[in-house]
Amino acid sequence: MTNILPFSRNVQECEIGVETKILAPTTENIALAGQLLRDGRLVALHTETVYGLAANAFDTAAVSEIFAVKGRPQDNPLIVHIADVDDVHRLTRWFPETARKLAGAFWPGPLTMVLPKNKAVPYAVTCGLDTVALRMPGSPVMLAAIRAAGTPLAAPSANRSGRPSPTRAAHVMDDLGGKIPLIIDGGSCEIGVESTVISIIASRTDGAVPAKIKILRPGAVTADEIAAATGLSVGSDIEIDPAVLSPLPEDAAPPSPGMKHRHYAPRAEVILVEGDFDGFADVVSRVVGDAGPYKLWAMCFAGEGDKLSVPYIEYGGENDHLGQCGAIFDALRRLDAMGAERVYVRAPSRDGIGLAAYNRLLRAAGFRVVNLHKET
Ligand code: TXA
Ligand code: MG
């Protein structure tokens, strides 16, 4: 199929077998993306965090197709992306002062707010929840596509479920090629990890009492920045959900359903090592002797790899948390391509944006951590 027009809109007909085009974000191609989205098709779009797999948020059939194409669990709700703050009123029945301040400070940008949904939002988007996650993305590509579609777009990360999130158009092609008609290539994603997701909890729905905030997923917008924008305090009013740093008990109902699923995982077994570089090098050289048939790799900070006795990928400077975030998912995918079977990873500090990098690696590792600080 060389021409992706005209479109058929038959949900029974799975998208498998379509030709996937990768196009630059020209005005013409953005208009094409808008037309596909209006017609109920899926389009992968660049955002400043990771690539998103977008559908018209009000089109239940198109939204259902996102779950099918990604192999996404049916209980993991989607983020709805808007291009204008006023669009929140098309989607939520409550937008308190705290949310308004946060939108003013961080939108467009990598902050997602979970708020009570209104009737217009299909339960297919929220997986039956009465809340909806909203974000105004910073990427001009995504903003232009929302405007071209003329509708808010539901969009999870554009990877196959469980795989590392895509930070380049080629990653999307690897995971979803042949299943969607179009990827708009805006280059590599500047931030490289998904948005900060917060829920805003009101003591009173009229908003008279200041809200409390829970960080459900750490991202480039940090707890300290949220505090500065709202006047709330970290610890008492702004809490980091325990699921950010520890596995949920089997039967627990997670505040953010995405947190209970295996995530960001390459095929290799990943082990996160907390401690200094010398300790890390020691762990690696100890296991290299008895690694047996494993193809052992290290993921370390810039400038460290040459001092190790195993092949390595460097993922940003030790104190460059944004650089680490930008490199993590690409590094995990490259390790797969190299046939790595076991990967020891230098753990970043959890300060500032480091918490987002740490959280993604912890999940890629399935919570397997060697903590050298605790060893005597
Ligand atoms: O940066 C991002 O947020 C990217 C780009 C494409 O915008 N999107 C993204 O979507 O990461 P996804 O689906 O991979 O992650 C959405 C997260 C999941 O952990 C999900 O459980 C949570 O947001 N979420 C969505 N709706 C929610 C809700 N109503 N309540 C609690 N958590 C929600
Ligand atoms: Mg995702």
Tab-separated table of C-alpha atoms and ligand atoms in Angstrom:
chain	number	residue	atom	x	y	z
A	1	MET	CA	0.000	0.000	0.000
A	2	THR	CA	1.694	3.211	-1.076
A	3	ASN	CA	-1.076	5.679	-0.414
A	4	ILE	CA	-2.370	5.843	3.130
A	5	LEU	CA	-5.534	7.615	1.895
A	6	PRO	CA	-8.450	6.961	1.758
A	7	PHE	CA	-9.017	5.560	5.231
A	8	SER	CA	-11.223	2.686	6.150
A	9	ARG	CA	-12.804	2.844	9.549
A	10	ASN	CA	-13.550	-0.714	10.413
A	11	VAL	CA	-12.509	-1.599	13.937
A	12	GLN	CA	-12.836	-5.287	13.246
A	13	GLU	CA	-10.103	-4.838	10.721
A	14	CYS	CA	-6.833	-4.908	12.647
A	15	GLU	CA	-4.139	-2.473	11.539
A	16	ILE	CA	-1.606	-5.283	11.130
A	17	GLY	CA	-0.132	-5.187	7.648
A	18	VAL	CA	-0.462	-1.439	7.012
A	19	GLU	CA	2.495	0.428	5.646
A	20	THR	CA	3.978	2.664	8.327
A	21	LYS	CA	5.326	5.962	7.043
A	22	ILE	CA	7.831	8.089	8.940
A	23	LEU	CA	7.343	11.708	7.920
A	24	ALA	CA	8.923	15.013	8.946
A	25	PRO	CA	6.719	17.502	10.836
A	26	THR	CA	5.971	19.745	7.851
A	27	THR	CA	2.682	21.659	7.715
A	28	GLU	CA	1.413	19.223	5.110
A	29	ASN	CA	2.333	16.140	7.133
A	30	ILE	CA	0.847	17.559	10.329
A	31	ALA	CA	-2.378	18.178	8.373
A	32	LEU	CA	-2.268	14.538	7.249
A	33	ALA	CA	-1.800	13.425	10.871
A	34	GLY	CA	-4.792	15.561	11.837
A	35	GLN	CA	-6.915	14.015	9.116
A	36	LEU	CA	-5.938	10.454	10.120
A	37	LEU	CA	-6.736	11.230	13.769
A	38	ARG	CA	-10.119	12.754	12.886
A	39	ASP	CA	-10.826	9.622	10.890
A	40	GLY	CA	-10.249	7.446	13.934
A	41	ARG	CA	-6.764	6.205	13.061
A	42	LEU	CA	-3.671	6.110	15.294
A	43	VAL	CA	-0.621	8.313	14.722
A	44	ALA	CA	2.671	8.231	16.629
A	45	LEU	CA	3.872	11.729	17.483
A	46	HIS	CA	7.028	13.295	18.860
A	47	THR	CA	6.715	14.864	22.301
A	48	GLU	CA	9.439	16.415	24.459
A	49	THR	CA	9.297	13.411	26.850
A	50	VAL	CA	8.833	10.253	24.742
A	51	TYR	CA	6.954	9.491	21.502
A	52	GLY	CA	3.199	9.082	22.032
A	53	LEU	CA	0.700	6.834	20.236
A	54	ALA	CA	-2.231	9.178	19.711
A	55	ALA	CA	-5.958	8.781	19.048
A	56	ASN	CA	-8.931	11.129	19.243
A	57	ALA	CA	-9.722	11.050	22.982
A	58	PHE	CA	-13.476	11.184	22.334
A	59	ASP	CA	-13.467	8.239	19.882
A	60	THR	CA	-13.957	5.054	21.897
A	61	ALA	CA	-13.134	2.741	18.980
A	62	ALA	CA	-9.872	4.551	18.212
A	63	VAL	CA	-8.910	4.577	21.890
A	64	SER	CA	-9.601	0.820	22.121
A	65	GLU	CA	-7.283	0.303	19.181
A	66	ILE	CA	-4.421	1.891	21.164
A	67	PHE	CA	-4.730	-0.927	23.707
A	68	ALA	CA	-4.807	-3.573	20.965
A	69	VAL	CA	-1.824	-2.194	19.038
A	70	LYS	CA	0.356	-1.793	22.147
A	71	GLY	CA	-0.772	-4.988	23.855
A	72	ARG	CA	-1.562	-2.719	26.805
A	73	PRO	CA	-3.344	-4.119	29.861
A	74	GLN	CA	-6.993	-3.009	29.910
A	75	ASP	CA	-6.645	-1.486	33.379
A	76	ASN	CA	-3.911	1.044	32.563
A	77	PRO	CA	-5.520	4.416	31.721
A	78	LEU	CA	-4.268	6.904	29.130
A	79	ILE	CA	-3.137	10.522	29.362
A	80	VAL	CA	-5.209	13.057	27.395
A	81	HIS	CA	-3.157	15.759	25.669
A	82	ILE	CA	-4.496	19.262	25.065
A	83	ALA	CA	-3.133	22.319	23.238
A	84	ASP	CA	-4.951	25.022	25.172
A	85	VAL	CA	-5.530	25.412	28.930
A	86	ASP	CA	-9.213	26.169	28.289
A	87	ASP	CA	-9.575	22.630	26.934
A	88	VAL	CA	-9.415	21.321	30.516
A	89	HIS	CA	-13.067	22.340	30.777
A	90	ARG	CA	-13.958	19.918	27.969
A	91	LEU	CA	-12.514	17.080	30.050
A	92	THR	CA	-12.690	17.735	33.801
A	93	ARG	CA	-15.423	18.914	36.167
A	94	TRP	CA	-12.942	20.394	38.667
A	95	PHE	CA	-9.867	22.505	37.977
A	96	PRO	CA	-8.806	23.990	41.320
A	97	GLU	CA	-6.528	26.946	41.970
A	98	THR	CA	-3.575	24.614	42.651
A	99	ALA	CA	-3.991	23.004	39.224
A	100	ARG	CA	-4.271	26.441	37.637
A	101	LYS	CA	-0.986	27.504	39.244
A	102	LEU	CA	0.721	24.313	38.075
A	103	ALA	CA	-0.593	24.738	34.534
A	104	GLY	CA	0.703	28.319	34.575
A	105	ALA	CA	4.136	27.201	35.727
A	106	PHE	CA	4.660	23.988	33.747
A	107	TRP	CA	2.329	23.858	30.723
A	108	PRO	CA	3.178	23.352	27.991
A	109	GLY	CA	5.587	20.813	29.464
A	110	PRO	CA	6.212	17.464	31.155
A	111	LEU	CA	3.559	17.586	33.899
A	112	THR	CA	0.409	15.430	33.922
A	113	MET	CA	-2.400	16.171	36.383
A	114	VAL	CA	-4.983	13.572	37.394
A	115	LEU	CA	-8.342	15.294	37.977
A	116	PRO	CA	-12.016	14.265	38.143
A	117	LYS	CA	-13.255	13.503	34.636
A	118	ASN	CA	-16.454	14.834	33.149
A	119	LYS	CA	-19.019	12.889	31.117
A	120	ALA	CA	-17.415	13.665	27.758
A	121	VAL	CA	-14.359	11.527	28.548
A	122	PRO	CA	-15.009	7.904	27.563
A	123	TYR	CA	-14.323	5.246	30.177
A	124	ALA	CA	-12.209	3.574	27.482
A	125	VAL	CA	-9.632	6.336	28.135
A	126	THR	CA	-9.703	6.111	31.940
A	127	CYS	CA	-10.248	2.334	32.156
A	128	GLY	CA	-13.365	2.872	34.211
A	129	LEU	CA	-11.847	5.421	36.614
A	130	ASP	CA	-13.685	8.665	37.394
A	131	THR	CA	-10.465	10.623	36.996
A	132	VAL	CA	-8.617	11.667	33.861
A	133	ALA	CA	-4.903	12.426	33.422
A	134	LEU	CA	-4.286	15.711	31.533
A	135	ARG	CA	-1.152	17.180	30.006
A	136	MET	CA	-0.315	20.020	27.653
A	137	PRO	CA	2.849	18.801	25.934
A	138	GLY	CA	5.754	21.105	25.149
A	139	SER	CA	6.650	19.641	21.771
A	140	PRO	CA	5.533	21.928	18.911
A	141	VAL	CA	4.956	18.753	16.848
A	142	MET	CA	2.435	17.326	19.303
A	143	LEU	CA	0.778	20.720	19.872
A	144	ALA	CA	0.387	21.240	16.120
A	145	ALA	CA	-1.068	17.743	15.700
A	146	ILE	CA	-3.642	18.335	18.460
A	147	ARG	CA	-4.684	21.573	16.725
A	148	ALA	CA	-4.775	19.897	13.317
A	149	ALA	CA	-6.927	17.075	14.700
A	150	GLY	CA	-9.184	19.628	16.397
A	151	THR	CA	-9.598	17.374	19.399
A	152	PRO	CA	-7.732	16.382	22.556
A	153	LEU	CA	-5.584	13.302	21.947
A	154	ALA	CA	-5.297	10.265	24.203
A	155	ALA	CA	-1.718	9.060	23.978
A	156	PRO	CA	0.371	6.568	25.918
A	157	SER	CA	4.035	6.067	25.103
A	158	ALA	CA	4.359	4.587	21.598
A	159	ASN	CA	6.130	1.364	22.577
A	160	ARG	CA	4.880	-2.189	22.771
A	161	SER	CA	3.636	-2.585	26.334
A	162	GLY	CA	6.430	-3.452	28.759
A	163	ARG	CA	9.261	-2.386	26.415
A	164	PRO	CA	11.444	0.690	27.009
A	165	SER	CA	9.611	3.875	25.962
A	166	PRO	CA	10.540	5.252	22.524
A	167	THR	CA	12.686	8.375	22.355
A	168	ARG	CA	13.284	8.258	18.583
A	169	ALA	CA	11.046	7.583	15.594
A	170	ALA	CA	13.117	4.452	14.843
A	171	HIS	CA	12.180	3.012	18.262
A	172	VAL	CA	8.491	3.442	17.397
A	173	MET	CA	9.072	1.770	14.040
A	174	ASP	CA	10.791	-1.184	15.756
A	175	ASP	CA	7.815	-1.733	18.064
A	176	LEU	CA	4.790	-0.671	15.995
A	177	GLY	CA	5.908	-0.787	12.351
A	178	GLY	CA	3.204	-2.435	10.221
A	179	LYS	CA	0.528	-1.679	12.809
A	180	ILE	CA	-0.017	2.080	12.427
A	181	PRO	CA	-0.121	4.273	9.310
A	182	LEU	CA	2.069	7.204	10.396
A	183	ILE	CA	4.906	8.309	12.666
A	184	ILE	CA	5.718	12.028	12.764
A	185	ASP	CA	9.463	12.262	13.333
A	186	GLY	CA	10.395	15.276	15.431
A	187	GLY	CA	13.891	13.975	16.197
A	188	SER	CA	15.000	12.547	19.516
A	189	CYS	CA	13.026	13.554	22.599
A	190	GLU	CA	14.789	16.254	24.637
A	191	ILE	CA	13.773	14.924	28.059
A	192	GLY	CA	13.665	11.213	27.322
A	193	VAL	CA	11.544	10.003	30.245
A	194	GLU	CA	7.791	10.333	30.576
A	195	SER	CA	6.064	13.251	32.274
A	196	THR	CA	5.701	13.693	36.016
A	197	VAL	CA	2.228	12.369	36.938
A	198	ILE	CA	0.526	13.892	39.981
A	199	SER	CA	-2.868	13.578	41.565
A	200	ILE	CA	-4.444	16.540	43.286
A	201	ILE	CA	-6.512	15.662	46.298
A	202	ALA	CA	-8.933	18.224	47.689
A	203	SER	CA	-10.022	18.290	51.293
A	204	ARG	CA	-13.076	20.158	50.022
A	205	THR	CA	-14.299	19.990	46.452
A	206	ASP	CA	-15.011	23.732	46.366
A	207	GLY	CA	-11.256	24.187	46.532
A	208	ALA	CA	-11.527	26.422	49.612
A	209	VAL	CA	-8.962	24.286	51.418
A	210	PRO	CA	-5.590	23.982	49.688
A	211	ALA	CA	-5.113	20.697	47.916
A	212	LYS	CA	-2.594	17.980	48.642
A	213	ILE	CA	-0.499	16.545	45.879
A	214	LYS	CA	0.761	13.032	45.343
A	215	ILE	CA	3.531	12.322	42.845
A	216	LEU	CA	2.508	9.069	41.166
A	217	ARG	CA	5.345	8.992	38.644
A	218	PRO	CA	8.483	11.161	38.866
A	219	GLY	CA	9.569	13.077	35.776
A	220	ALA	CA	11.371	16.246	34.755
A	221	VAL	CA	9.097	18.415	36.937
A	222	THR	CA	10.341	17.776	40.487
A	223	ALA	CA	8.651	17.909	43.908
A	224	ASP	CA	10.654	21.038	44.791
A	225	GLU	CA	9.498	22.794	41.618
A	226	ILE	CA	5.872	21.843	42.366
A	227	ALA	CA	6.318	23.275	45.872
A	228	ALA	CA	7.758	26.529	44.521
A	229	ALA	CA	4.875	26.923	42.043
A	230	THR	CA	2.070	26.189	44.514
A	231	GLY	CA	3.329	27.374	47.893
A	232	LEU	CA	2.761	23.845	49.240
A	233	SER	CA	5.502	22.008	51.164
A	234	VAL	CA	7.285	18.818	50.227
A	235	GLY	CA	6.635	16.135	52.821
A	236	SER	CA	3.462	17.527	54.407
A	237	ASP	CA	1.419	18.656	51.363
A	238	ILE	CA	3.389	17.040	48.538
A	239	GLU	CA	4.000	13.352	48.921
A	240	ILE	CA	5.887	10.900	46.744
A	241	ASP	CA	3.804	7.770	46.337
A	242	PRO	CA	5.546	4.746	47.915
A	243	ALA	CA	5.080	2.795	44.652
A	244	VAL	CA	7.681	5.095	43.027
A	245	LEU	CA	10.461	3.327	44.901
A	246	SER	CA	9.071	-0.029	46.028
A	247	PRO	CA	7.128	-2.887	44.497
A	248	LEU	CA	3.423	-2.977	45.227
A	249	PRO	CA	2.051	-5.911	47.198
A	250	GLU	CA	0.365	-8.386	44.801
A	251	ASP	CA	-3.184	-7.507	45.859
A	252	ALA	CA	-2.772	-3.740	46.368
A	253	ALA	CA	-4.889	-1.293	44.358
A	254	PRO	CA	-2.282	1.108	42.926
A	255	PRO	CA	-3.084	4.842	42.858
A	256	SER	CA	-1.730	4.886	39.314
A	257	PRO	CA	-2.514	1.575	37.631
A	258	GLY	CA	0.553	1.773	35.359
A	259	MET	CA	2.761	1.243	38.382
A	260	LYS	CA	1.816	-2.372	38.868
A	261	HIS	CA	2.852	-3.516	35.418
A	262	ARG	CA	6.365	-4.594	34.397
A	263	HIS	CA	7.917	-1.657	32.636
A	264	TYR	CA	10.726	-0.308	30.541
A	265	ALA	CA	12.281	-3.747	30.441
A	266	PRO	CA	14.795	-4.906	27.875
A	267	ARG	CA	15.117	-8.634	27.268
A	268	ALA	CA	18.281	-8.707	29.382
A	269	GLU	CA	18.220	-9.200	33.124
A	270	VAL	CA	19.006	-5.798	34.670
A	271	ILE	CA	20.617	-5.292	38.082
A	272	LEU	CA	20.881	-1.840	39.601
A	273	VAL	CA	24.003	-1.216	41.704
A	274	GLU	CA	23.976	1.520	44.340
A	275	GLY	CA	27.332	2.780	45.550
A	276	ASP	CA	30.451	4.433	44.143
A	277	PHE	CA	32.274	3.586	40.934
A	278	ASP	CA	35.008	1.507	42.606
A	279	GLY	CA	32.389	-0.676	44.287
A	280	PHE	CA	30.562	-1.036	40.971
A	281	ALA	CA	33.742	-2.025	39.117
A	282	ASP	CA	34.389	-4.563	41.848
A	283	VAL	CA	30.927	-6.137	41.523
A	284	VAL	CA	31.314	-6.353	37.761
A	285	SER	CA	34.788	-7.913	37.896
A	286	ARG	CA	33.640	-10.413	40.534
A	287	VAL	CA	30.725	-11.620	38.408
A	288	VAL	CA	32.625	-11.579	35.153
A	289	GLY	CA	34.642	-14.606	36.302
A	290	ASP	CA	31.613	-16.738	37.054
A	291	ALA	CA	29.270	-15.181	34.527
A	292	GLY	CA	29.235	-18.412	32.587
A	293	PRO	CA	27.266	-18.186	29.394
A	294	TYR	CA	25.760	-14.764	30.181
A	295	LYS	CA	26.566	-11.934	27.878
A	296	LEU	CA	27.491	-9.485	30.564
A	297	TRP	CA	27.298	-5.721	30.009
A	298	ALA	CA	27.633	-2.607	32.150
A	299	MET	CA	25.638	0.601	31.952
A	300	CYS	CA	27.688	3.336	33.571
A	301	PHE	CA	28.267	7.082	33.618
A	302	ALA	CA	30.245	9.069	31.041
A	303	GLY	CA	33.995	8.470	31.238
A	304	GLU	CA	33.771	5.296	33.345
A	305	GLY	CA	33.439	2.534	30.774
A	306	ASP	CA	37.084	2.201	29.804
A	307	LYS	CA	37.967	1.234	33.376
A	308	LEU	CA	35.675	-1.805	33.282
A	309	SER	CA	36.466	-5.313	32.110
A	310	VAL	CA	33.154	-5.851	30.281
A	311	PRO	CA	31.465	-4.176	27.309
A	312	TYR	CA	29.567	-1.076	28.348
A	313	ILE	CA	27.158	1.680	27.413
A	314	GLU	CA	27.528	5.075	29.050
A	315	TYR	CA	24.335	6.967	29.803
A	316	GLY	CA	25.180	10.547	30.827
A	317	GLY	CA	27.436	12.167	33.426
A	318	GLU	CA	27.158	11.100	37.074
A	319	ASN	CA	25.648	14.456	38.073
A	320	ASP	CA	23.838	15.152	34.810
A	321	HIS	CA	20.399	13.780	35.620
A	322	LEU	CA	18.727	15.244	32.561
A	323	GLY	CA	21.437	13.715	30.378
A	324	GLN	CA	20.832	10.358	32.082
A	325	CYS	CA	17.075	10.572	31.462
A	326	GLY	CA	17.721	11.389	27.801
A	327	ALA	CA	19.897	8.306	27.346
A	328	ILE	CA	18.260	5.562	29.451
A	329	PHE	CA	15.659	4.124	27.089
A	330	ASP	CA	17.907	4.277	24.045
A	331	ALA	CA	20.640	2.511	26.048
A	332	LEU	CA	18.235	-0.242	27.150
A	333	ARG	CA	17.159	-0.805	23.553
A	334	ARG	CA	20.768	-0.849	22.316
A	335	LEU	CA	21.639	-3.468	24.941
A	336	ASP	CA	18.919	-5.677	23.473
A	337	ALA	CA	20.292	-5.129	19.989
A	338	MET	CA	23.762	-6.199	21.233
A	339	GLY	CA	22.346	-9.413	22.661
A	340	ALA	CA	23.121	-8.493	26.267
A	341	GLU	CA	21.799	-11.091	28.685
A	342	ARG	CA	22.716	-9.507	31.990
A	343	VAL	CA	23.369	-5.815	32.588
A	344	TYR	CA	24.773	-4.185	35.720
A	345	VAL	CA	23.702	-0.554	35.924
A	346	ARG	CA	25.255	2.284	37.942
A	347	ALA	CA	22.373	3.741	39.957
A	348	PRO	CA	21.894	7.511	39.657
A	349	SER	CA	21.292	9.551	42.806
A	350	ARG	CA	17.638	10.229	43.561
A	351	ASP	CA	18.099	13.995	43.821
A	352	GLY	CA	15.938	16.248	41.658
A	353	ILE	CA	15.336	14.780	38.207
A	354	GLY	CA	17.585	11.877	39.257
A	355	LEU	CA	14.508	10.359	40.928
A	356	ALA	CA	12.911	9.902	37.487
A	357	ALA	CA	16.037	8.207	36.105
A	358	TYR	CA	16.308	6.016	39.214
A	359	ASN	CA	12.598	5.052	39.070
A	360	ARG	CA	12.802	3.938	35.395
A	361	LEU	CA	15.956	1.900	35.980
A	362	LEU	CA	14.517	0.338	39.141
A	363	ARG	CA	11.515	-0.833	37.119
A	364	ALA	CA	13.656	-2.018	34.209
A	365	ALA	CA	15.529	-4.044	36.839
A	366	GLY	CA	12.292	-5.448	38.252
A	367	PHE	CA	13.476	-4.006	41.635
A	368	ARG	CA	16.709	-6.079	41.674
A	369	VAL	CA	19.193	-3.849	43.504
A	370	VAL	CA	22.664	-4.485	44.903
A	371	ASN	CA	23.168	-1.846	47.600
A	372	LEU	CA	26.881	-1.428	48.335
A	373	HIS	CA	26.110	1.299	50.895
A	374	LYS	CA	24.566	-1.393	53.067
A	375	GLU	CA	27.405	-3.900	52.650
A	376	THR	CA	30.055	-3.856	55.340
B	1	TXA	O1	5.286	11.947	28.920
B	1	TXA	C1	4.267	11.244	28.929
B	1	TXA	O2	3.477	11.263	29.882
B	1	TXA	C2	4.015	10.341	27.712
B	1	TXA	C3	3.809	11.233	26.485
B	1	TXA	C4	3.383	10.452	25.281
B	1	TXA	O3	2.893	12.242	26.793
B	1	TXA	N1	2.892	9.487	27.943
B	1	TXA	C5	2.946	8.430	28.780
B	1	TXA	O4	1.792	7.684	28.834
B	1	TXA	O5	3.914	8.149	29.436
B	1	TXA	P1	1.718	6.230	29.492
B	1	TXA	O6	0.405	5.709	29.138
B	1	TXA	O7	2.882	5.452	29.078
B	1	TXA	O8	1.708	6.520	31.028
B	1	TXA	C6	0.573	7.089	31.636
B	1	TXA	C7	0.650	6.926	33.131
B	1	TXA	C8	0.406	5.485	33.535
B	1	TXA	O9	1.271	5.151	34.606
B	1	TXA	C9	-1.047	5.525	33.998
B	1	TXA	O10	-1.350	4.527	34.930
B	1	TXA	C10	-1.154	6.935	34.585
B	1	TXA	O11	-0.380	7.732	33.719
B	1	TXA	N2	-2.544	7.397	34.567
B	1	TXA	C11	-3.312	7.716	33.509
B	1	TXA	N3	-4.561	8.048	33.893
B	1	TXA	C12	-4.598	7.954	35.236
B	1	TXA	C13	-5.597	8.159	36.222
B	1	TXA	N4	-6.820	8.528	35.894
B	1	TXA	N5	-5.258	7.962	37.519
B	1	TXA	C14	-4.003	7.597	37.863
B	1	TXA	N6	-3.014	7.372	36.970
B	1	TXA	C15	-3.298	7.541	35.677
B	2	MG	MG	4.221	3.940	28.879
